[in-house]
Short mmCIF file of C-alpha atoms in Angstrom, two decimals:
data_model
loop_
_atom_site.label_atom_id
_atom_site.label_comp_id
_atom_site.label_asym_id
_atom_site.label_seq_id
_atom_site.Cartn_x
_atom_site.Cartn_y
_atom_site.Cartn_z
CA UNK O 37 47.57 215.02 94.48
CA UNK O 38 50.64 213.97 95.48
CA UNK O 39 53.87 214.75 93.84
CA UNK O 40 57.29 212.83 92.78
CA UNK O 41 60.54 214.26 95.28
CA UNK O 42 62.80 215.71 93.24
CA UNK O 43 65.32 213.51 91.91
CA UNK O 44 62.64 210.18 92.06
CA UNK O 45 61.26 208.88 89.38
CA UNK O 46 57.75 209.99 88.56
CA UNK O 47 55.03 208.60 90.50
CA UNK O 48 53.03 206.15 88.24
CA UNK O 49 49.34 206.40 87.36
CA UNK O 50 47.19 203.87 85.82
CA UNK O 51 45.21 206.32 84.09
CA UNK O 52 46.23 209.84 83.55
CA UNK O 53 43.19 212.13 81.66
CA UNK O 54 44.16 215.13 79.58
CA UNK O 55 41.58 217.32 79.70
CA UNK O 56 38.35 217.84 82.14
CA UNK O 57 35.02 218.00 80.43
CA UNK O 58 32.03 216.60 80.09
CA UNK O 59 33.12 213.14 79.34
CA UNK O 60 36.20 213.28 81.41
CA UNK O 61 34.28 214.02 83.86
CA UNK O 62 31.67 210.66 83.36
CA UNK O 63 35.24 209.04 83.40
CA UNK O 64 36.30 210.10 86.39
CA UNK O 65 32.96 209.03 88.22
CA UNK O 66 33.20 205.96 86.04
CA UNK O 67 36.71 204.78 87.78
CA UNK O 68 35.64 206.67 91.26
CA UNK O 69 32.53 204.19 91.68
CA UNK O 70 34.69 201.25 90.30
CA UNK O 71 37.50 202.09 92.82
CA UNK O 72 34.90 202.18 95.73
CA UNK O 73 33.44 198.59 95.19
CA UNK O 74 36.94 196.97 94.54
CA UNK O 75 40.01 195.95 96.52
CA UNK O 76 43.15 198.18 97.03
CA UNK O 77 44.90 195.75 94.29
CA UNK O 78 42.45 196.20 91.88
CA UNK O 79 42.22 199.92 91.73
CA UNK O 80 42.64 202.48 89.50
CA UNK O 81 45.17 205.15 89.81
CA UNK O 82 43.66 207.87 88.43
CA UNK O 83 44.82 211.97 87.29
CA UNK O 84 43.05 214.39 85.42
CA UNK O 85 44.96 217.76 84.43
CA UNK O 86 42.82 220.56 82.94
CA UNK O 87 44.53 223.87 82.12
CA UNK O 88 41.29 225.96 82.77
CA UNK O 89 41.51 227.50 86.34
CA UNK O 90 37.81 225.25 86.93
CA UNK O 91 35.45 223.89 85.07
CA UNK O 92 33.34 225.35 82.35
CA UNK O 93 31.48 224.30 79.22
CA UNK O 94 30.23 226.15 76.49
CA UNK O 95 30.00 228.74 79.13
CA UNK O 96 29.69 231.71 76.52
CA UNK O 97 26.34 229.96 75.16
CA UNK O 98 24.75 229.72 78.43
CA UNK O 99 21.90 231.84 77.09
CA UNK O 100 19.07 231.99 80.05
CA UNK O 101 16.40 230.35 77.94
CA UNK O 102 18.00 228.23 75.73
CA UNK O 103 17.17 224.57 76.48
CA UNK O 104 19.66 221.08 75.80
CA UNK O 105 18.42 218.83 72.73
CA UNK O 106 19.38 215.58 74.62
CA UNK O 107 17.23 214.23 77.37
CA UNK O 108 18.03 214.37 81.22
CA UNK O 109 18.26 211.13 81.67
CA UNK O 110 21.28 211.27 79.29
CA UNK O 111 23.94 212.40 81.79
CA UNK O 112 26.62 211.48 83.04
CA UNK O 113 25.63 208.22 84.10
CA UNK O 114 22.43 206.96 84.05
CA UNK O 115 22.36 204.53 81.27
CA UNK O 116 25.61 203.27 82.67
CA UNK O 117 24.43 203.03 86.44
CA UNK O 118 20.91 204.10 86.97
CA UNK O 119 21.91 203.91 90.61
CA UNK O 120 24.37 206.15 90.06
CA UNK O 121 24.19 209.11 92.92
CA UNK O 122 25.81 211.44 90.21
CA UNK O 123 22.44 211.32 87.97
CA UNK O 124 20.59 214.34 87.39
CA UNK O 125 18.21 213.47 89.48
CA UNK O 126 20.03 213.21 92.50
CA UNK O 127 21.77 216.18 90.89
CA UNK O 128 17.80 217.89 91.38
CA UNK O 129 17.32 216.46 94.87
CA UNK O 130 20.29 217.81 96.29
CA UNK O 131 18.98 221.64 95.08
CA UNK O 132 15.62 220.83 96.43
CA UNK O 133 14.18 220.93 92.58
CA UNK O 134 13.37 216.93 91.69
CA UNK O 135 9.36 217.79 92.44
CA UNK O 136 9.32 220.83 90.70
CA UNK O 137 10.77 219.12 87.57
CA UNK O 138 8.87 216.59 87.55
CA UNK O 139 5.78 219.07 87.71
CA UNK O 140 7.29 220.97 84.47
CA UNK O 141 7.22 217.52 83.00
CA UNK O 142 9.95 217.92 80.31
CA UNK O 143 13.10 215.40 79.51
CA UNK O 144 15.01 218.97 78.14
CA UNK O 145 16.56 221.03 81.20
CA UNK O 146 17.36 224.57 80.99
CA UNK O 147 21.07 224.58 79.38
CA UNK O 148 22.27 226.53 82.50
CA UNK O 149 20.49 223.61 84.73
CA UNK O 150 22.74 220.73 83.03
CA UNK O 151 25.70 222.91 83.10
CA UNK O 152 25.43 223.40 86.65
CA UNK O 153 24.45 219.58 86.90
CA UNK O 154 27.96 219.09 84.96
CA UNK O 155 29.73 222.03 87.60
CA UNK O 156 28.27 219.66 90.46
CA UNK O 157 28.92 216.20 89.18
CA UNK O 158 32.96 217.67 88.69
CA UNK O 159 33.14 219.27 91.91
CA UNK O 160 32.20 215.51 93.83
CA UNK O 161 35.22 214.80 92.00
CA UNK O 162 37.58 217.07 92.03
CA UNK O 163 40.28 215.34 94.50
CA UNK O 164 40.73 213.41 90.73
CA UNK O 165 41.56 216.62 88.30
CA UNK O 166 44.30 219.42 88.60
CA UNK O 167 43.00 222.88 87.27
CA UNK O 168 45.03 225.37 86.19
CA UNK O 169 47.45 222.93 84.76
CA UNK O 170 47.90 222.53 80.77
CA UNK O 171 49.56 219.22 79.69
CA UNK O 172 52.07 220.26 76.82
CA UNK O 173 53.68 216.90 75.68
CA UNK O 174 53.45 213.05 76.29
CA UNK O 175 56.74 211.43 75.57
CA UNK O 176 57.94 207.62 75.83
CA UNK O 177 59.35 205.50 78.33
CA UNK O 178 61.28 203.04 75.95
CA UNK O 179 62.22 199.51 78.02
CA UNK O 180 63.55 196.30 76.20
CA UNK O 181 62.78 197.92 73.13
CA UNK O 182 59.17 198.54 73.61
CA UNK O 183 57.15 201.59 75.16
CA UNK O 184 55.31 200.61 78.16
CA UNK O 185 54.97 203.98 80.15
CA UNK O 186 54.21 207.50 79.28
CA UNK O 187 55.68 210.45 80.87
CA UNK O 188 53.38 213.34 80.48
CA UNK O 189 54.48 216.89 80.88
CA UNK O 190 52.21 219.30 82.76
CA UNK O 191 52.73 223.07 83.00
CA UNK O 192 51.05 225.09 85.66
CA UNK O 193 51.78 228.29 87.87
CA UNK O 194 54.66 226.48 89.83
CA UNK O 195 56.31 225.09 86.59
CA UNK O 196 56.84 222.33 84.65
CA UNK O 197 55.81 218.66 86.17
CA UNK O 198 56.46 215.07 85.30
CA UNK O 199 53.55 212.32 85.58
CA UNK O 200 53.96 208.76 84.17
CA UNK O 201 50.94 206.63 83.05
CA UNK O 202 50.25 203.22 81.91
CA UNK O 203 47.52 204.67 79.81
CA UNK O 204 45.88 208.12 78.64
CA UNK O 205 42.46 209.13 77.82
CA UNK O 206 42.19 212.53 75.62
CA UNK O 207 39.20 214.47 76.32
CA UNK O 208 39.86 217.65 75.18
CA UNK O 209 37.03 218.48 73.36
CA UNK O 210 35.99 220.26 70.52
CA UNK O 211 37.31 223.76 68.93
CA UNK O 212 35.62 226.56 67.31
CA UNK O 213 35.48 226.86 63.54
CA UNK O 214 36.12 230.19 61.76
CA UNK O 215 36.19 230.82 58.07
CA UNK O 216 39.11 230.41 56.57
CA UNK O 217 41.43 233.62 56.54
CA UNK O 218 38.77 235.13 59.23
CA UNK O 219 39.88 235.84 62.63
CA UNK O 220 38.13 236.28 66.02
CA UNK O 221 38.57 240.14 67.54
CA UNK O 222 36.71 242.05 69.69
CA UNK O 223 34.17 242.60 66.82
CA UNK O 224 34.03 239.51 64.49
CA UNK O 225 33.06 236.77 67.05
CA UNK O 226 32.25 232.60 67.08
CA UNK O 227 29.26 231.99 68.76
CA UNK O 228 31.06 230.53 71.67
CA UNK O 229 32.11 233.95 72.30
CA UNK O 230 28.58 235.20 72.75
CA UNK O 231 28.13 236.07 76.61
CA UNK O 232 31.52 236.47 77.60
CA UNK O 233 31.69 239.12 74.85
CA UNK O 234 28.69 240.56 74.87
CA UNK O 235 28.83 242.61 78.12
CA UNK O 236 31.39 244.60 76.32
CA UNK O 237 28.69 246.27 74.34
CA UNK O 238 26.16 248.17 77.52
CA UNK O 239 26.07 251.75 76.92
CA UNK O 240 27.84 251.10 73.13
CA UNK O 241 24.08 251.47 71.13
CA UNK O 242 24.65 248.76 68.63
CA UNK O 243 22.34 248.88 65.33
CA UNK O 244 23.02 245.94 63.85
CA UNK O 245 24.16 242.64 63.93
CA UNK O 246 25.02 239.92 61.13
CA UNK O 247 24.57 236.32 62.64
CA UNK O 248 26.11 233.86 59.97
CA UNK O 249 24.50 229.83 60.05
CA UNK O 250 22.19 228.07 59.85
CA UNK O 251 22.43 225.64 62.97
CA UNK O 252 21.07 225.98 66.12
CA UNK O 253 23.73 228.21 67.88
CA UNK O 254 23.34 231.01 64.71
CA UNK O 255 19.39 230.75 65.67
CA UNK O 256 19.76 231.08 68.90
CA UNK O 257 21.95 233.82 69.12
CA UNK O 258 19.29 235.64 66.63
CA UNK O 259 17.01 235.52 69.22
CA UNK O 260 19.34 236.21 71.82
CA UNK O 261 20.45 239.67 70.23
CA UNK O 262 17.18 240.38 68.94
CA UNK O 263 15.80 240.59 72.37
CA UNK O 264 18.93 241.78 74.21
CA UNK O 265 19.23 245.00 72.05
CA UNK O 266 15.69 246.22 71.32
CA UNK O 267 16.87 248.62 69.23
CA UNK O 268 19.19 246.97 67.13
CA UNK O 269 18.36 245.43 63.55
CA UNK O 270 20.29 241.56 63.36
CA UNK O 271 20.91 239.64 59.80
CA UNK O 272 20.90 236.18 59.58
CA UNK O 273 22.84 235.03 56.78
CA UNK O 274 22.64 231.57 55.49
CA UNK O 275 22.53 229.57 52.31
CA UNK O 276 18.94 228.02 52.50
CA UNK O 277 15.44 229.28 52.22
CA UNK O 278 14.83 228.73 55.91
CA UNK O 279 16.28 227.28 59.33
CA UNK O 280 15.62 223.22 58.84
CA UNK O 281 14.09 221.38 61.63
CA UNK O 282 15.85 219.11 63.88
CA UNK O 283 14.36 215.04 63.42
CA UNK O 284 14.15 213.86 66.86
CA UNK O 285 11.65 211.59 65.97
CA UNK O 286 11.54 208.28 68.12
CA UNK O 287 13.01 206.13 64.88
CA UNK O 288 15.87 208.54 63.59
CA UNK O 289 17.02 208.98 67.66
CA UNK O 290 18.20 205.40 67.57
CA UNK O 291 21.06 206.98 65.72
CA UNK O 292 22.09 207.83 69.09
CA UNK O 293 21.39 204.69 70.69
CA UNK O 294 24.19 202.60 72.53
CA UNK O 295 23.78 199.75 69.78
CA UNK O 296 24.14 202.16 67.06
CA UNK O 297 27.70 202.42 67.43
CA UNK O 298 28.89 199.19 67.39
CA UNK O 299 26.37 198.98 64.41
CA UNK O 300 28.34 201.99 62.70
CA UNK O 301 31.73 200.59 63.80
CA UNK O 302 31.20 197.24 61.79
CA UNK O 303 29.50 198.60 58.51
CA UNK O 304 31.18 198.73 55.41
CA UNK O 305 32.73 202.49 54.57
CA UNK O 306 30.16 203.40 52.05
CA UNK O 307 27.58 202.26 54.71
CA UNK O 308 28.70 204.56 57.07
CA UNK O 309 28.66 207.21 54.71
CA UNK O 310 24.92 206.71 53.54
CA UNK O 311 24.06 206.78 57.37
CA UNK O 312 25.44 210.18 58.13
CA UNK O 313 23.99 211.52 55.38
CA UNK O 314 20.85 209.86 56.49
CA UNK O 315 20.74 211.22 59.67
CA UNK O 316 22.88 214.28 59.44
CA UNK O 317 19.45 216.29 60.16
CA UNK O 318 19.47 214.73 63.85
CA UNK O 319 22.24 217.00 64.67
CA UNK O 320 23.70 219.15 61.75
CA UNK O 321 22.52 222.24 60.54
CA UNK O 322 18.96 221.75 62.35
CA UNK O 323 17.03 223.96 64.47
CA UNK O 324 14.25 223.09 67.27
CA UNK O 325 10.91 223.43 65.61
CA UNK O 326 10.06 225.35 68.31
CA UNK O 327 12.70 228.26 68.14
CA UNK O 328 11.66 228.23 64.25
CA UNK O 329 7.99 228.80 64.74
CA UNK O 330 8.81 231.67 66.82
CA UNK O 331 11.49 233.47 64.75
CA UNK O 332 9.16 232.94 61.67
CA UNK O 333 6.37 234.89 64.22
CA UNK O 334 8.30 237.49 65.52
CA UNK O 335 9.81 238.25 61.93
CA UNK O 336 6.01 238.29 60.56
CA UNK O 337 4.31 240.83 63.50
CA UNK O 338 7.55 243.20 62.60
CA UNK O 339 6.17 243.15 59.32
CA UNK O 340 2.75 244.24 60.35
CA UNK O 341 3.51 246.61 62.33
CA UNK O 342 6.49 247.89 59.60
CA UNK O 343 9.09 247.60 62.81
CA UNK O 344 11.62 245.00 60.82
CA UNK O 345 14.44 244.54 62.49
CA UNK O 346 14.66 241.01 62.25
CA UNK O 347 15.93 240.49 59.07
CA UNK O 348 16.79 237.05 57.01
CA UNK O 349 19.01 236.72 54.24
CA UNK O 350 18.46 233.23 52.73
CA UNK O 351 19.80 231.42 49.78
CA UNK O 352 23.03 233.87 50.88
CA UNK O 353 26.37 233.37 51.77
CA UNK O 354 28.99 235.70 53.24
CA UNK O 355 32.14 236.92 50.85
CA UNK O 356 34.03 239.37 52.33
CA UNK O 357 34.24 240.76 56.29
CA UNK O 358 36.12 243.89 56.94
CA UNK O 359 37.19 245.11 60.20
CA UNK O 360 37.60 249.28 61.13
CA UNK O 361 37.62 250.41 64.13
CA UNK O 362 33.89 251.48 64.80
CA UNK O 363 32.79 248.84 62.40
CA UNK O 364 32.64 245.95 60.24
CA UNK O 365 31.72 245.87 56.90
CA UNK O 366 29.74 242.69 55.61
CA UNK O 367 29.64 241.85 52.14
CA UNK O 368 26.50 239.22 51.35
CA UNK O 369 25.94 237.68 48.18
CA UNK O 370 22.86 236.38 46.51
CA UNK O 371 23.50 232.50 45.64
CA UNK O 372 20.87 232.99 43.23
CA UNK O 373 21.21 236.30 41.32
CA UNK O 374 24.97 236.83 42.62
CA UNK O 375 23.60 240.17 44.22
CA UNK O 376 25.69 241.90 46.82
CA UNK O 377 24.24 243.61 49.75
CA UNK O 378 26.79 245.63 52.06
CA UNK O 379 25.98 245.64 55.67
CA UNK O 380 27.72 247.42 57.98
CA UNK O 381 27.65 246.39 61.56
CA UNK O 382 28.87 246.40 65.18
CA UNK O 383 29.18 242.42 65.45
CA UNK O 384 29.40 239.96 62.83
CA UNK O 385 28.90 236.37 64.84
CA UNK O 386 30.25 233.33 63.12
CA UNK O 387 28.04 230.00 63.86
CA UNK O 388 30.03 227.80 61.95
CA UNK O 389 30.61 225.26 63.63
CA UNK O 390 33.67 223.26 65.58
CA UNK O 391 36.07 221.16 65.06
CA UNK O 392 37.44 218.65 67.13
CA UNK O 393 40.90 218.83 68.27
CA UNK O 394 43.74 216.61 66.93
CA UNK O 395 43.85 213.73 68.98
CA UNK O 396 47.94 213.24 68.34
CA UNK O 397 48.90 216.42 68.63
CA UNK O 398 50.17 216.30 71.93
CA UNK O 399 51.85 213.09 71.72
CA UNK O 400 55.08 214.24 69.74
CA UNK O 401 57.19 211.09 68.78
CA UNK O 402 54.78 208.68 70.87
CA UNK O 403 52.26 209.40 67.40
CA UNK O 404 54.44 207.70 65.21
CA UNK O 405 53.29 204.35 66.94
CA UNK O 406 49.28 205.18 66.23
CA UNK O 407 48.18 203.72 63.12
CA UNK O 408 45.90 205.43 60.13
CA UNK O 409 43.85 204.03 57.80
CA UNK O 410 43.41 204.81 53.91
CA UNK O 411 42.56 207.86 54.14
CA UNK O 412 44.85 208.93 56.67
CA UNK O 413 42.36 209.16 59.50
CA UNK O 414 43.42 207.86 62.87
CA UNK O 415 42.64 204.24 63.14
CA UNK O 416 40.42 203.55 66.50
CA UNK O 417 39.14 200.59 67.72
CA UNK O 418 35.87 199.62 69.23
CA UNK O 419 37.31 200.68 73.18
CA UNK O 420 37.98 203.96 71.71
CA UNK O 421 41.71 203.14 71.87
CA UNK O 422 44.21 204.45 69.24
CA UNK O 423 45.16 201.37 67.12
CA UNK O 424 49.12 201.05 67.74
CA UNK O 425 52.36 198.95 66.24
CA UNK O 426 53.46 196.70 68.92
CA UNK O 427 56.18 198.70 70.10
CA UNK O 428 53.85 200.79 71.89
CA UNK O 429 51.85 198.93 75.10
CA UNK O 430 49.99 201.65 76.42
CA UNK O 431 46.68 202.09 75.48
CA UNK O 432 45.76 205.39 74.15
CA UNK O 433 41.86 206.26 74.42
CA UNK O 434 40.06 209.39 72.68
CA UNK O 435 36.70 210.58 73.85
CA UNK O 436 35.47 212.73 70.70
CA UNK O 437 37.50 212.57 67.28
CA UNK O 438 35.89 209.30 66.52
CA UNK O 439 33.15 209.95 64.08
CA UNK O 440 34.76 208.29 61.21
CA UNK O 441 34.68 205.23 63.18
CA UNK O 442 32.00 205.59 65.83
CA UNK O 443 29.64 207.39 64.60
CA UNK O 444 27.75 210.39 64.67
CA UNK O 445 27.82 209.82 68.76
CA UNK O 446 31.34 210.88 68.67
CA UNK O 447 31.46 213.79 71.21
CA UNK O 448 27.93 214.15 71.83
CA UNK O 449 26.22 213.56 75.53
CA UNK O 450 24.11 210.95 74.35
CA UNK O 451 26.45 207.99 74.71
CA UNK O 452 29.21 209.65 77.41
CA UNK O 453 27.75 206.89 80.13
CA UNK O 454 28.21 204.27 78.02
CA UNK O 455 31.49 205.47 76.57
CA UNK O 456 33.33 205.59 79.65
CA UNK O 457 31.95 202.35 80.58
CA UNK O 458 33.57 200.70 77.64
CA UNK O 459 36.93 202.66 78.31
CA UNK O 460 37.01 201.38 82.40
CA UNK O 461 36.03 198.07 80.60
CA UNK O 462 39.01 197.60 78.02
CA UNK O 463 41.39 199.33 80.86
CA UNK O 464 40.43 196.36 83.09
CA UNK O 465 40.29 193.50 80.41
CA UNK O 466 43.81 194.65 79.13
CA UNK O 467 45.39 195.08 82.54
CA UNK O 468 46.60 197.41 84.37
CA UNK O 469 49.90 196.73 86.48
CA UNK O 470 53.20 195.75 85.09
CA UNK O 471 55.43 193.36 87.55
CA UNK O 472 58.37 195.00 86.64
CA UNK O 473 56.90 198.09 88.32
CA UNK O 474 58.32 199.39 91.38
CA UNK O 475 55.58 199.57 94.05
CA UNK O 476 55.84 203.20 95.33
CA UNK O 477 52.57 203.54 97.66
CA UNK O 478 51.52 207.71 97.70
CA UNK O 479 48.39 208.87 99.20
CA UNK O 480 46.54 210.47 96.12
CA UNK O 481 42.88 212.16 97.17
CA UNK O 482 40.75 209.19 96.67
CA UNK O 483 42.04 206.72 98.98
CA UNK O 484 43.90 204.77 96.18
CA UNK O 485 47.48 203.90 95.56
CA UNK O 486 49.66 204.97 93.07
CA UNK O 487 52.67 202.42 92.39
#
């Protein structure tokens, strides 16, 4: 990418992206395949900045066997473009797999197949995105009284940078969720943490594990540990009698479905609350049927054969964690009786959950334009645009952050496509170029313009 000379102003993008996942990266195609079928004047400056050194996602839960629970042919942009050439399935073509998968017959990939899908899809990108560099503050550009620029700050190895952009999209994604008062060490882990921590323990003999949740991540790392360490006995703590299974029946998916949103953005609040707690067992708390049925087996034969070391603590919840050196000590209570059972292990795994990150929090003084509704929430329109006072121009889009608004699609694959197609759509409908801009033609990877 090209840069400002010191001493001129910064160079001006269109659209500068903070952040490089998943659905910055459907953006990026998004604007790359509207930028090919345009005119010079009608395209899309475009920056990413990511401060990991490439990309990754959910890379420490890239358990070998572990499967996605959203169809192929929701990627990155197939019900966007079917003719897309960054589809899965041209994904599967290129690696000489698209007859092979077709002969598995199964919408679900392996969850290391999408993410190298996802490592693919970014790399046919990547003249768009700047790893390595961290954006650490969006400020202003005040003229006549109103804000119609935004100079974004971006730290990397060589320094600190200054990038200007008519408009922003946030994508930086979602953050892990610990108790509170309970920190992550080299022994009291999130599930996220799983296989880039795990290594750590060859040669160490483990005995026992405490997995905490009752979603799919805390079943899957039971089974994960359970068959990694054949010797090692591994609690699963949670409050119910039993893992609940995931509805992905055909009617409760069209929670998911592109017309669901705009449903969800238009109901009346206590609407939107009766549908999440509707459907909240299409995505919350739920496990695959499948990975339940075989748990429940494998916990039975150990019982047979008096071999338990698969071991469920339900109608439980955990009180107290302890940290020594060689160990931690659990401390489970029964929700029932009140109980407590003291376990002392070599990992306790928290999978509790995420959060997703605070879609102002970079913006400084530029957040005291964004508006909030009743309940302090940040107000977001349809476009996934920040609702602003009109002394701020630039439009300010968030991909994830949005359930309160959008729905329970809010930084899940299923709608990505269509997301980003709605973003390009209000960037184009709003415009793009001020007059008053100086044109300052740079050459910047794609074979655009930046002014």
């Amino acid at each position: 990418m090209a840069q400002a000379r010191p001493g001129d102003p910064p160079l001006i993008h269109d659209l500068i992206g903070i952040g490089f996942g998943p659905s910055n990266v459907a953006m990026a195609i998004a604007v790359g395949e509207h930028n090919a079928r345009v005119g010079r004047e009608e395209v899309i400056t475009t920056h990413f900045f990511e401060q990991q050194p490439r990309f990754g996602w959910h890379r420490g839960m890239l358990i070998d066997d572990a499967t996605m629970q959203v169809s192929f042919l929701k990627d990155l942009v197939t019900l966007r473009n079917p003719a897309s050439e960054f589809s899965f399935l041209c994904y599967l073509k290129s690696r000489g797999r698209l007859i092979d998968f077709i002969n598995h017959k199964n919408l679900f990939p392996l969850r290391v197949e999408f993410h190298d899908y996802l490592e693919w899809s970014a790399a046919k990108v990547d003249d768009m995105v700047s790893y390595g560099h961290e954006v650490v503050g969006v400020t202003p550009v005040v003229r006549e009284g109103v804000v119609d620029h935004l100079d974004v700050t971006v730290r990397s190895g060589e320094g600190l940078a200054l990038h200007r952009a008519r408009n922003l999209v946030i994508g930086t994604g979602l953050r892990p969720l610990m108790p509170e008062g309970v920190e992550r060490t080299d022994r009291i882990w999130h599930n996220s943490d799983l296989l880039t921590k795990v290594d750590a323990l060859k040669g160490a003999d483990p005995s026992r594990f405490v997995v905490v949740g009752a979603g799919q991540s805390a079943a899957e790392n039971v089974a994960y540990l359970h068959r990694r360490f054949p010797q090692a006995e591994v609690c699963a703590v949670f409050s119910r009698y039993g893992y609940s299974p995931a509805d992905d029946s055909g009617f409760a998916n069209r929670i998911f479905d592109p017309e669901a949103v705009g449903e969800f953005f238009t109901a009346p609040e206590n609407v939107k609350r009766k549908l999440m707690d509707y459907h909240r067992n299409t995505n919350y708390s739920v496990v695959d049927i499948d990975l339940i049925d075989e748990l429940y087996r494998q916990m039975y034969q150990e019982k047979v054969l008096g071999t338990e070391r698969l071991r469920f603590l339900n109608v439980s919840r955990l009180t107290g964690v302890t940290e020594t050196p060689a160990r931690v000590h659990a401390t489970v209570q029964s929700l029932v009786t009140g109980e407590e059972t003291l376990l002392d292990a070599d990992v306790v795994v928290f999978a509790t959950g995420y959060r997703p990150a605070d879609p102002l929090g970079l913006l400084g003084e530029v957040a005291d334009h964004c508006l909030r509704d009743d309940e302090d929430r940040v107000r977001v329109e349809r476009d996934y645009r920040i609702a602003t006072d009109p002394g701020l121009r630039c439009g300010i889009y968030v991909q994830g952050g949005t359930e309160h608004t959008h729905g329970i699609t809010s930084s899940l694959l299923s709608n990505t496509s269509i997301r980003v197609g709605e973003i390009l759509d209000s960037l184009l409908d709003r415009g793009l170029k001020s007059d008053a801009d100086e044109v300052r033609t740079v050459a910047d990877g794609t074979g655009s313009t930046a002014r």
